[in-house]
Short mmCIF file of C-alpha atoms in Angstrom, two decimals:
data_model
loop_
_atom_site.label_atom_id
_atom_site.label_comp_id
_atom_site.label_asym_id
_atom_site.label_seq_id
_atom_site.Cartn_x
_atom_site.Cartn_y
_atom_site.Cartn_z
CA MET A 1 92.81 127.70 114.05
CA SER A 2 89.39 126.56 112.59
CA ASN A 3 89.07 126.84 108.74
CA THR A 4 85.15 128.13 107.81
CA ARG A 5 86.13 128.97 103.96
CA ILE A 6 87.21 127.06 101.17
CA ASP A 7 87.61 129.51 98.60
CA SER A 8 88.08 128.10 94.61
CA ALA A 9 91.24 128.02 95.01
CA LEU A 10 91.76 125.80 97.73
CA LEU A 11 88.60 123.29 95.45
CA ARG A 12 90.47 123.20 93.04
CA ASN A 13 93.40 121.44 94.63
CA MET A 14 90.85 119.29 97.06
CA PHE A 15 89.75 118.21 93.58
CA LEU A 16 93.00 116.79 91.86
CA ALA A 17 93.65 115.29 95.30
CA GLY A 18 90.61 113.58 94.95
CA ALA A 19 90.92 112.40 91.58
CA LYS A 20 94.52 112.20 92.54
CA ASN A 21 94.14 109.41 95.56
CA LEU A 22 90.98 107.84 93.30
CA GLU A 23 94.21 106.83 90.40
CA ALA A 24 96.22 105.60 92.81
CA ARG A 25 93.81 102.80 93.88
CA LYS A 26 91.64 102.43 91.60
CA ASP A 27 93.38 98.01 91.16
CA TYR A 28 91.90 97.90 95.24
CA ILE A 29 88.25 99.14 94.26
CA ASN A 30 87.70 96.60 90.99
CA GLU A 31 89.14 94.01 93.35
CA LEU A 32 85.78 94.76 95.38
CA ASN A 33 83.78 93.46 91.76
CA VAL A 34 81.25 90.79 93.23
CA PHE A 35 81.15 88.74 90.41
CA PRO A 36 84.94 87.24 90.23
CA VAL A 37 85.04 87.83 86.17
CA PRO A 38 88.70 89.98 85.03
CA ASP A 39 87.21 92.56 84.26
CA GLY A 40 85.99 94.03 87.41
CA ASP A 41 86.44 97.48 85.95
CA THR A 42 84.70 100.27 89.09
CA GLY A 43 87.55 101.64 89.89
CA THR A 44 89.27 101.82 86.07
CA ASN A 45 85.62 103.44 85.30
CA MET A 46 85.60 106.07 88.47
CA THR A 47 88.92 106.91 87.58
CA LEU A 48 88.49 107.67 83.91
CA THR A 49 85.68 110.10 84.57
CA ILE A 50 86.95 112.29 87.83
CA MET A 51 90.67 112.04 85.05
CA SER A 52 88.56 113.35 82.11
CA ALA A 53 87.11 116.04 84.75
CA ALA A 54 91.03 116.87 86.85
CA LYS A 55 91.85 117.55 82.55
CA ASP A 56 89.45 120.55 82.51
CA VAL A 57 90.49 121.76 85.01
CA LEU A 58 93.65 121.80 84.94
CA GLU A 59 93.55 123.38 81.68
CA LEU A 60 91.97 126.88 83.50
CA GLU A 61 94.22 129.82 82.80
CA GLU A 62 91.47 131.66 85.59
CA VAL A 63 89.74 129.49 88.22
CA ASN A 64 87.52 130.76 90.27
CA MET A 65 84.46 128.99 91.33
CA GLU A 66 82.00 129.62 88.26
CA THR A 67 85.29 128.15 86.01
CA LEU A 68 85.69 125.47 88.17
CA SER A 69 82.92 124.59 88.47
CA LYS A 70 82.05 124.13 85.01
CA ALA A 71 85.16 121.92 84.42
CA ILE A 72 84.55 119.94 86.43
CA SER A 73 80.73 119.62 86.57
CA SER A 74 81.68 119.46 81.89
CA GLY A 75 84.73 117.56 81.97
CA SER A 76 83.51 114.72 84.80
CA LEU A 77 79.48 114.62 81.83
CA LYS A 78 81.97 113.69 79.93
CA GLY A 79 83.97 111.04 80.68
CA ALA A 80 81.45 109.32 82.44
CA ARG A 81 82.41 106.26 81.74
CA GLY A 82 80.21 102.86 83.57
CA ASN A 83 76.53 103.06 85.91
CA SER A 84 79.38 104.67 88.91
CA GLY A 85 81.47 107.10 86.74
CA VAL A 86 78.15 108.23 85.33
CA ILE A 87 76.80 108.39 88.74
CA LEU A 88 80.12 110.23 89.97
CA SER A 89 79.15 112.63 87.36
CA GLN A 90 76.25 114.01 88.42
CA LEU A 91 77.60 114.14 91.87
CA PHE A 92 79.95 116.47 90.38
CA ARG A 93 77.13 117.94 88.38
CA GLY A 94 74.67 117.71 91.55
CA PHE A 95 77.22 120.32 93.86
CA THR A 96 79.17 122.59 91.46
CA ARG A 97 75.09 123.91 90.28
CA ILE A 98 75.10 125.15 93.92
CA VAL A 99 79.31 126.33 94.51
CA LYS A 100 79.41 128.13 91.27
CA LYS A 101 76.98 130.93 92.68
CA VAL A 102 79.25 132.01 95.26
CA ASP A 103 82.41 133.16 96.10
CA TYR A 104 83.43 130.70 98.32
CA ILE A 105 81.85 127.70 100.27
CA ASP A 106 80.72 127.48 104.04
CA SER A 107 79.64 124.88 106.03
CA GLN A 108 75.48 125.56 104.88
CA VAL A 109 76.49 125.37 101.60
CA VAL A 110 78.52 122.86 102.18
CA SER A 111 75.26 121.10 103.09
CA GLU A 112 73.42 122.69 100.07
CA ALA A 113 75.33 121.52 97.40
CA PHE A 114 75.91 117.76 99.07
CA MET A 115 72.38 117.54 98.95
CA LYS A 116 71.95 119.07 95.22
CA ALA A 117 74.69 116.48 93.98
CA VAL A 118 72.37 113.63 95.94
CA GLU A 119 68.96 114.53 93.73
CA SER A 120 70.68 114.70 90.97
CA ALA A 121 72.58 111.47 91.49
CA TYR A 122 69.60 110.19 92.64
CA LYS A 123 67.47 111.30 89.54
CA ALA A 124 69.98 110.04 87.04
CA VAL A 125 69.30 106.01 88.06
CA ILE A 126 66.17 104.74 86.60
CA LYS A 127 65.92 102.45 89.80
CA PRO A 128 68.19 103.33 92.49
CA LYS A 129 69.18 100.52 94.58
CA GLU A 130 70.06 101.24 97.92
CA GLY A 131 73.33 99.84 99.37
CA THR A 132 75.49 101.56 96.77
CA ILE A 133 76.94 104.68 95.77
CA LEU A 134 73.95 106.85 96.43
CA THR A 135 73.52 104.70 99.52
CA VAL A 136 76.57 106.53 100.66
CA ALA A 137 76.18 109.56 98.67
CA LYS A 138 73.52 110.10 100.71
CA GLY A 139 73.81 109.22 104.02
CA MET A 140 77.43 112.14 103.68
CA ALA A 141 74.37 115.37 102.63
CA ASP A 142 72.50 113.46 105.37
CA LYS A 143 75.16 114.07 108.09
CA ALA A 144 76.05 117.54 106.56
CA ALA A 145 72.90 118.99 106.93
CA GLU A 146 73.19 117.77 110.44
CA LEU A 147 76.34 119.71 110.70
CA ALA A 148 75.55 122.24 108.99
CA LEU A 149 73.23 123.61 112.97
CA VAL A 150 76.01 123.13 115.02
CA THR A 151 79.68 124.28 113.81
CA ASP A 152 80.85 126.76 110.94
CA ASP A 153 84.70 124.49 111.36
CA LEU A 154 84.89 123.00 107.75
CA GLU A 155 87.92 120.83 108.94
CA GLU A 156 85.53 119.34 112.05
CA MET A 157 82.54 119.28 109.68
CA MET A 158 84.45 117.86 106.36
CA GLY A 159 86.57 115.03 109.38
CA LYS A 160 82.72 114.41 110.40
CA ILE A 161 81.03 113.26 107.30
CA ILE A 162 83.59 111.04 106.08
CA GLU A 163 84.11 109.30 109.74
CA HIS A 164 79.86 108.83 108.67
CA GLY A 165 80.08 107.79 105.01
CA ASP A 166 82.75 105.05 106.14
CA LYS A 167 79.73 103.30 108.44
CA VAL A 168 77.25 103.78 105.90
CA LEU A 169 79.71 102.61 103.30
CA ALA A 170 80.15 99.34 105.79
CA SER A 171 76.58 98.53 106.56
CA THR A 172 76.18 98.82 102.65
CA PRO A 173 76.84 94.07 102.95
CA ASP A 174 73.94 94.59 105.05
CA MET A 175 71.66 96.18 102.30
CA LEU A 176 72.64 94.62 99.74
CA PRO A 177 73.03 90.73 100.02
CA ILE A 178 75.01 89.89 96.76
CA LEU A 179 77.59 92.10 99.21
CA LYS A 180 77.95 90.34 101.97
CA GLU A 181 77.79 87.28 100.83
CA SER A 182 80.42 88.27 98.41
CA GLY A 183 82.65 89.16 101.69
CA VAL A 184 83.42 92.80 100.08
CA VAL A 185 81.42 96.25 100.56
CA ASP A 186 80.07 98.64 97.15
CA SER A 187 82.97 99.36 95.60
CA GLY A 188 81.74 102.51 93.47
CA GLY A 189 81.00 103.86 96.92
CA GLU A 190 84.65 102.89 97.99
CA GLY A 191 85.60 105.09 95.20
CA LEU A 192 83.48 107.90 96.03
CA MET A 193 85.03 107.97 100.32
CA THR A 194 88.53 107.62 97.81
CA VAL A 195 87.45 110.86 95.90
CA MET A 196 85.96 112.19 99.57
CA LYS A 197 89.21 111.38 102.13
CA GLY A 198 92.19 112.83 99.35
CA ALA A 199 90.30 115.84 99.21
CA TYR A 200 90.18 116.49 103.07
CA ASP A 201 93.80 115.79 103.04
CA VAL A 202 93.93 119.10 101.82
CA LEU A 203 91.72 120.63 103.79
CA LEU A 204 93.13 119.72 106.68
CA GLY A 205 96.91 121.55 104.67
CA LYS A 206 98.56 117.85 104.15
CA GLU A 207 101.31 118.07 101.75
CA VAL A 208 100.47 116.06 98.23
CA ASP A 209 101.60 115.31 95.10
CA LEU A 210 99.40 117.53 93.09
CA ASN A 211 101.57 116.58 89.46
CA PHE A 212 99.74 114.66 87.32
CA ASP A 213 102.50 114.07 84.78
CA ASN A 214 102.49 110.62 85.85
CA VAL A 215 99.01 109.87 84.90
CA ALA A 216 99.49 110.95 80.80
CA GLU A 217 96.09 108.92 79.32
CA GLU A 218 95.54 112.51 77.38
CA LYS A 219 100.04 112.08 76.57
CA LYS A 220 99.39 109.10 75.01
CA GLU A 221 96.89 109.25 72.83
CA THR A 222 98.41 112.95 71.73
CA ASP A 223 101.59 111.08 70.95
CA GLU A 224 99.95 108.12 69.16
CA GLU A 225 98.62 110.34 66.64
CA ASP A 226 101.82 112.63 66.10
CA GLU A 227 102.94 109.21 64.95
CA TYR A 228 100.49 108.09 63.00
CA ALA A 229 100.07 111.67 61.22
CA ARG A 230 104.06 110.40 60.46
CA LEU A 231 103.24 107.62 58.56
CA SER A 232 102.05 107.99 55.54
CA TYR A 233 99.89 103.96 54.58
CA THR A 234 97.87 101.91 56.05
CA VAL A 235 99.03 97.52 54.95
CA SER A 236 96.67 95.04 56.53
CA TYR A 237 97.38 91.13 55.60
CA LYS A 238 96.35 87.88 56.96
CA ILE A 239 99.23 85.20 56.22
CA LYS A 240 98.16 81.24 55.48
CA PRO A 241 101.46 79.79 57.05
CA GLY A 242 104.03 77.78 54.83
CA GLY A 243 103.86 74.60 58.26
CA VAL A 244 103.73 74.80 62.04
CA LEU A 245 103.79 78.43 63.27
CA THR A 246 104.32 78.92 66.38
CA MET A 247 103.69 82.42 68.83
CA ASP A 248 107.84 83.27 68.05
CA ALA A 249 107.42 83.79 65.48
CA VAL A 250 104.21 85.30 65.78
CA LYS A 251 106.21 86.80 67.78
CA GLU A 252 108.99 87.81 65.47
CA LEU A 253 106.87 89.19 62.64
CA ARG A 254 104.35 91.80 65.46
CA ALA A 255 108.48 93.62 66.88
CA TYR A 256 109.57 93.23 63.27
CA VAL A 257 106.49 94.97 62.17
CA ASP A 258 106.35 97.71 64.15
CA SER A 259 109.90 98.81 64.27
CA LEU A 260 108.33 99.78 60.22
CA GLY A 261 105.82 101.93 62.36
CA HIS A 262 103.20 101.65 64.13
CA VAL A 263 101.42 97.52 64.81
CA ILE A 264 98.05 98.10 65.08
CA ASN A 265 97.02 94.34 64.76
CA VAL A 266 99.24 91.25 64.84
CA GLU A 267 97.58 88.28 65.79
CA GLU A 268 97.14 84.62 65.28
CA ASN A 269 93.06 83.75 64.20
CA LYS A 270 91.54 80.41 63.43
CA SER A 271 95.37 78.81 61.62
CA THR A 272 95.20 81.91 59.63
CA VAL A 273 98.08 85.59 60.97
CA ASN A 274 96.00 89.01 60.75
CA VAL A 275 98.78 92.06 59.88
CA LYS A 276 97.41 95.61 60.44
CA VAL A 277 100.49 98.37 60.35
CA TYR A 278 100.85 102.33 59.73
CA THR A 279 104.45 102.26 58.36
CA ASN A 280 105.53 104.89 55.24
CA ASP A 281 107.83 100.95 54.47
CA PRO A 282 104.63 99.15 52.76
CA GLY A 283 107.11 97.02 50.46
CA LEU A 284 109.26 95.59 52.96
CA VAL A 285 105.70 94.96 55.79
CA ILE A 286 104.03 92.83 53.68
CA GLN A 287 108.10 91.10 52.08
CA LYS A 288 108.32 90.12 55.72
CA GLY A 289 104.62 88.23 55.90
CA LEU A 290 105.22 86.11 52.35
CA SER A 291 109.16 85.02 55.11
CA ILE A 292 105.79 82.90 57.30
CA GLY A 293 103.80 81.66 53.81
CA SER A 294 101.05 82.98 51.97
CA VAL A 295 100.34 86.32 51.99
CA TYR A 296 96.20 87.76 51.46
CA ASP A 297 93.36 90.18 51.62
CA VAL A 298 95.74 92.72 51.19
CA VAL A 299 94.87 96.32 52.06
CA VAL A 300 97.49 99.31 51.12
CA VAL A 301 95.80 103.02 51.63
CA ASN A 302 97.85 106.08 51.35
CA LYS A 303 96.03 108.30 54.01
CA GLU A 304 97.74 111.08 52.49
CA ILE A 305 94.97 110.85 49.33
CA SER A 306 92.56 108.88 51.41
CA ASP A 307 89.64 110.61 53.23
CA SER A 308 89.22 106.91 54.86
CA SER A 309 91.66 107.44 57.32
CA SER A 310 90.38 110.89 59.67
CA ASP A 311 90.25 108.52 62.90
CA SER A 312 92.87 108.83 65.05
CA CYS A 313 95.03 105.73 66.13
CA GLY A 314 93.26 104.00 68.94
CA ALA A 315 90.21 105.71 68.50
CA LEU A 316 87.00 104.18 70.54
CA VAL A 317 84.76 104.32 67.05
CA LYS A 318 86.11 101.20 65.82
CA GLN A 319 84.63 101.90 61.79
CA GLU A 320 88.07 102.00 59.77
CA THR A 321 86.28 104.02 57.55
CA GLU A 322 84.04 106.87 57.55
CA ALA A 323 81.53 107.40 54.45
CA PRO A 324 80.43 110.91 53.94
CA ALA A 325 77.88 112.17 55.91
CA GLY A 326 75.37 112.79 52.71
CA PRO A 327 71.87 113.28 52.77
CA LYS A 328 70.62 113.57 55.44
CA LYS A 329 68.27 109.80 56.47
CA LYS A 330 65.56 108.98 58.47
CA TYR A 331 66.81 106.72 60.90
CA GLY A 332 70.97 105.74 61.72
CA PHE A 333 71.99 102.90 64.26
CA VAL A 334 75.42 103.43 66.83
CA SER A 335 76.08 100.04 68.51
CA VAL A 336 78.55 99.35 71.35
CA SER A 337 80.46 96.31 70.00
CA ILE A 338 83.02 93.12 71.19
CA GLY A 339 85.64 91.80 68.61
CA GLU A 340 86.01 91.29 65.04
CA GLY A 341 83.17 88.50 64.39
CA ILE A 342 80.12 90.52 66.40
CA ASN A 343 81.35 94.08 64.69
CA GLU A 344 80.77 92.30 61.11
CA ILE A 345 77.51 90.81 61.73
CA PHE A 346 76.74 95.35 63.68
CA SER A 347 78.45 96.28 60.41
CA GLY A 348 76.00 93.48 57.75
CA LEU A 349 72.72 94.48 60.14
CA GLY A 350 73.54 98.46 58.31
CA VAL A 351 75.17 100.34 61.99
CA ASP A 352 76.36 102.60 61.24
CA GLN A 353 79.70 103.91 64.16
CA ILE A 354 81.09 100.53 66.42
CA ILE A 355 82.26 101.65 69.53
CA ALA A 356 84.98 99.17 70.94
CA GLY A 357 83.30 98.53 73.96
CA GLY A 358 81.33 96.49 76.46
CA GLN A 359 82.36 94.72 79.10
CA THR A 360 86.37 95.15 79.26
CA MET A 361 85.52 99.27 78.62
CA ASN A 362 82.69 101.09 78.24
CA PRO A 363 83.35 104.04 76.52
CA SER A 364 82.15 106.90 77.45
CA THR A 365 79.77 108.75 77.12
CA ALA A 366 81.52 111.06 74.99
CA ASP A 367 82.46 108.25 72.65
CA ILE A 368 78.43 107.69 72.23
CA THR A 369 77.50 111.29 70.87
CA ASP A 370 81.49 111.40 68.73
CA ALA A 371 79.71 108.72 67.68
CA ILE A 372 76.58 110.01 66.69
CA ASP A 373 78.16 113.58 65.31
CA LYS A 374 79.26 111.19 62.62
CA ILE A 375 74.84 110.16 61.22
CA ASN A 376 73.42 112.40 59.07
CA ALA A 377 70.31 111.54 60.36
CA ASP A 378 66.82 112.98 62.34
CA ASN A 379 66.94 109.66 64.56
CA ILE A 380 69.18 107.60 65.81
CA PHE A 381 68.59 104.55 67.63
CA ILE A 382 71.68 103.90 70.28
CA PHE A 383 72.80 100.16 71.28
CA PRO A 384 75.02 99.65 74.44
CA ASN A 385 74.21 96.08 74.40
CA ASN A 386 75.77 96.10 78.99
CA LYS A 387 74.08 97.03 81.30
CA ASN A 388 77.52 99.74 82.61
CA ILE A 389 76.66 101.63 79.43
CA ILE A 390 72.20 101.90 79.11
CA MET A 391 73.77 104.78 81.58
CA ALA A 392 76.30 106.53 79.81
CA ALA A 393 73.88 106.08 76.56
CA ASN A 394 71.53 108.50 77.88
CA GLN A 395 73.33 110.75 79.21
CA ALA A 396 74.38 111.12 76.09
CA LYS A 397 71.30 110.77 74.97
CA SER A 398 70.19 114.13 76.91
CA LEU A 399 73.33 116.48 75.89
CA VAL A 400 72.18 115.53 71.84
CA LYS A 401 69.85 118.73 71.80
CA ASP A 402 69.28 118.13 67.62
CA LYS A 403 68.81 114.99 66.75
CA ASN A 404 66.41 112.45 67.93
CA ILE A 405 68.25 109.59 69.93
CA ILE A 406 66.58 106.22 71.46
CA VAL A 407 68.47 103.94 73.98
CA ILE A 408 67.83 100.54 73.16
CA PRO A 409 68.30 99.05 76.99
CA SER A 410 69.95 96.27 75.26
CA LYS A 411 71.54 94.65 78.26
CA THR A 412 74.04 92.28 75.88
CA VAL A 413 75.57 91.42 72.12
CA PRO A 414 72.92 88.41 71.84
CA GLN A 415 70.07 90.99 72.93
CA GLY A 416 71.50 94.31 70.49
CA ILE A 417 71.83 91.70 68.20
CA THR A 418 67.96 90.67 67.65
CA ALA A 419 66.40 94.09 69.31
CA ILE A 420 68.35 95.26 64.99
CA ILE A 421 67.00 92.89 63.14
CA ASN A 422 63.64 93.31 64.57
CA PHE A 423 64.11 96.93 62.74
CA ILE A 424 61.02 97.80 59.57
CA GLU A 425 62.23 101.09 57.62
CA ASP A 426 58.66 101.56 57.91
CA LYS A 427 57.79 101.95 60.91
CA THR A 428 58.00 104.86 63.40
CA PRO A 429 60.58 105.22 66.04
CA GLU A 430 58.18 105.03 68.62
CA GLU A 431 56.92 101.65 67.25
CA ASN A 432 60.48 100.37 66.35
CA GLU A 433 61.88 101.75 70.11
CA ALA A 434 58.46 99.45 71.46
CA VAL A 435 59.12 96.59 69.03
CA MET A 436 62.45 95.85 69.70
CA THR A 437 62.11 96.20 73.29
CA LYS A 438 60.06 93.57 72.69
CA GLU A 439 61.75 91.43 71.06
CA MET A 440 65.18 91.85 72.32
CA SER A 441 62.77 90.13 75.98
CA LYS A 442 62.67 87.02 75.24
CA VAL A 443 66.25 86.79 74.36
CA LYS A 444 68.58 84.78 77.33
CA THR A 445 72.05 85.35 77.50
CA GLY A 446 75.00 83.91 78.30
CA GLN A 447 78.75 84.40 79.63
CA VAL A 448 81.04 81.84 80.17
CA THR A 449 84.90 83.00 81.33
CA TYR A 450 87.30 82.26 83.99
CA ALA A 451 87.26 83.58 88.11
CA VAL A 452 89.80 85.43 89.21
CA ARG A 453 90.44 84.85 92.99
CA ASP A 454 88.00 82.42 95.79
CA THR A 455 84.54 83.49 96.69
CA GLN A 456 81.65 82.68 97.88
CA ILE A 457 78.10 83.28 95.50
CA ASP A 458 75.07 82.93 94.04
CA GLY A 459 75.30 79.44 96.54
CA LYS A 460 78.15 78.23 94.99
CA GLU A 461 81.72 78.54 96.21
CA ILE A 462 84.31 79.37 92.71
CA LYS A 463 87.69 79.21 93.21
CA GLU A 464 90.44 81.29 91.03
CA ASN A 465 90.67 80.17 87.46
CA ASP A 466 87.32 77.69 87.56
CA ILE A 467 85.09 78.79 84.19
CA MET A 468 82.53 80.17 85.78
CA GLY A 469 78.40 79.63 83.98
CA ILE A 470 76.84 83.80 84.24
CA GLY A 471 73.52 83.60 82.89
CA ASP A 472 71.33 86.87 83.63
CA SER A 473 70.55 86.75 86.83
CA GLY A 474 73.74 85.37 88.14
CA ILE A 475 76.73 82.22 87.82
CA VAL A 476 74.45 79.63 86.89
CA ALA A 477 77.25 77.14 86.41
CA VAL A 478 80.65 76.21 88.09
CA GLY A 479 83.29 73.74 86.77
CA LYS A 480 86.82 73.25 85.24
CA ASP A 481 86.37 71.98 81.90
CA ILE A 482 85.22 75.35 79.38
CA LYS A 483 82.59 72.44 76.96
CA ASP A 484 81.47 71.40 80.01
CA VAL A 485 80.06 74.35 81.55
CA THR A 486 79.51 75.85 79.18
CA VAL A 487 76.40 73.06 77.83
CA ASP A 488 75.40 73.13 81.48
CA MET A 489 74.80 76.87 81.71
CA ILE A 490 72.87 76.11 77.76
CA LYS A 491 70.92 74.20 79.78
CA THR A 492 69.95 75.95 81.78
CA LEU A 493 68.91 79.05 79.61
CA VAL A 494 66.70 76.55 77.52
CA ASP A 495 62.72 76.34 78.33
CA ASP A 496 60.04 74.89 76.67
CA ASP A 497 59.52 77.91 74.67
CA SER A 498 63.07 78.06 73.99
CA ALA A 499 63.29 77.78 69.29
CA ILE A 500 67.35 79.01 68.41
CA VAL A 501 71.03 78.77 70.32
CA SER A 502 73.55 80.59 68.34
CA ILE A 503 76.47 80.60 70.18
CA TYR A 504 79.88 82.50 69.83
CA TYR A 505 83.32 81.73 70.64
CA GLY A 506 86.03 84.43 71.17
CA ALA A 507 89.02 85.13 71.22
CA ASP A 508 90.57 82.14 73.16
CA SER A 509 87.83 79.73 72.35
CA ASP A 510 87.85 78.53 69.01
CA GLU A 511 85.50 77.09 66.42
CA ASP A 512 85.50 73.61 67.72
CA MET A 513 84.81 73.09 70.65
CA ALA A 514 81.79 75.45 69.70
CA ASN A 515 80.73 73.03 67.17
CA ALA A 516 81.56 70.62 69.90
CA VAL A 517 78.81 71.87 72.83
CA ALA A 518 76.74 72.50 69.77
CA ASP A 519 76.32 68.64 69.08
CA VAL A 520 75.86 68.16 72.66
CA ILE A 521 72.72 70.49 72.24
CA THR A 522 71.33 69.23 69.43
CA ALA A 523 71.44 65.94 70.53
CA ALA A 524 69.85 66.55 74.14
CA TYR A 525 66.86 69.20 72.46
CA PRO A 526 66.16 68.14 68.73
CA SER A 527 64.01 70.87 68.59
CA LEU A 528 66.10 73.51 68.49
CA ASP A 529 68.69 75.23 66.23
CA VAL A 530 71.67 74.82 67.17
CA GLU A 531 73.90 77.81 65.41
CA VAL A 532 77.75 78.60 65.98
CA ASN A 533 79.40 81.93 65.47
CA TYR A 534 82.68 83.97 65.08
CA GLY A 535 82.56 86.70 68.15
CA GLY A 536 85.98 87.53 69.04
CA GLN A 537 85.33 89.12 71.93
CA PRO A 538 88.22 89.15 74.57
CA VAL A 539 87.67 87.88 78.01
CA TYR A 540 84.60 84.98 77.41
CA TYR A 541 84.84 82.05 75.55
CA PHE A 542 81.76 81.80 75.12
CA LEU A 543 78.83 84.39 74.60
CA VAL A 544 75.59 82.41 74.16
CA SER A 545 71.61 83.77 73.29
CA VAL A 546 68.65 81.28 73.78
CA GLU A 547 65.15 82.92 71.33
CA GLN A 548 61.73 82.23 71.94
#
């Protein structure tokens, strides 16, 4: 018996099944990342995007095509993370623009909705590239148009669309040489096919577990907020150890203070220990610190009488205190940042809202719009500082109607820093945009991390745990020693126009190694001004900028 119609109840379950299938396979999709870095995140970004929409769908009291379409579209737009997540949200947006107008979906509606989905997604990308999720989506849309002319059986139609989508996905390495060299298909395309196959299972009548209790991100956040509300004090301080500090001692400290409330941070950093805790027993928390060494920079805040605790526990916006909106000003700034030291640099440059994120966790469109909402300014500049966040920033811009939002397309943290340094209060938004964009284009960026798998890329044979130096155009240095790879990477970035080299050492590196790198570069290039800064970024031992 053929199935010629999909009503709102069936579409709801198909969408939720697609979301569940993507969530189940996100780790595999992450592993398809072209670069063997420890932050492949396509699967995670797409999952968080679709789960944001799934949450809205699950909360619907009345399910019809209009309410379902709105939940899928708005939920995915708000939750979109990374380029793959933004493209997925735009596919949903285009699809729902068609289906919200009908009472049920037939083969003709499938064709029209797929075409509108592809149109919406392509428009969202400034420079569409074939061999990506866009190509896979377009291939399925073309097949849908072809099949709509010859069949009204949706099971047959969807089966053939998915079969064709798999063929297009398998051909993506032929369209993008870097995929072929790495031996993978496009990860975004794989994520899209995963959603389609989960939805198709429901269309076929297969039993699919639609229980979302195990996908408890929102519940977890709510629980954390409830716990936060029950704890009256925020306690932070630093410890200078009285002797040799062992990792066991740090772990014991963390366990003890966590038993007194909720640990935000307990970590060793540059021969000190930083502690921050929510608690109802500030005295005991401080006393435990004194048992390890000298305690200083002690701050105890009673949250019940302070206006500096409006952010929920675990919120992405990392400003510890929020100044009142106050009088409206001409300019405001939002910056994505990674690490304590980088945060301090951006704060010192006058950034109003700092969003924790970057390569290891891309903030969502909603995270960016929330930060915008907290700034009382006519013109707000956004610095994504990562090429995988620029699309989410532009999507946030499209959702804000009462402020002039300018996205400076900074692809790296050093580019963002340079852009902000060149801001001039007396210039117009357009003049500042032009100057900042021009100046940051003069910045070359390098990043040093380790490989998570064996691969061959950019003509280099890479083994798991090798150290890699990654420049703006790809991997430029590979080796076994962090210092040597960092030096080799910097040498590929320096040219006759170079004037300044800035080295930011991360959470897994240290100042001594950074200074040793700086000494080698200074000896090799005496005319360069070489600076060392604490970045505190995760995953990357060093971030490096080379400026003219």
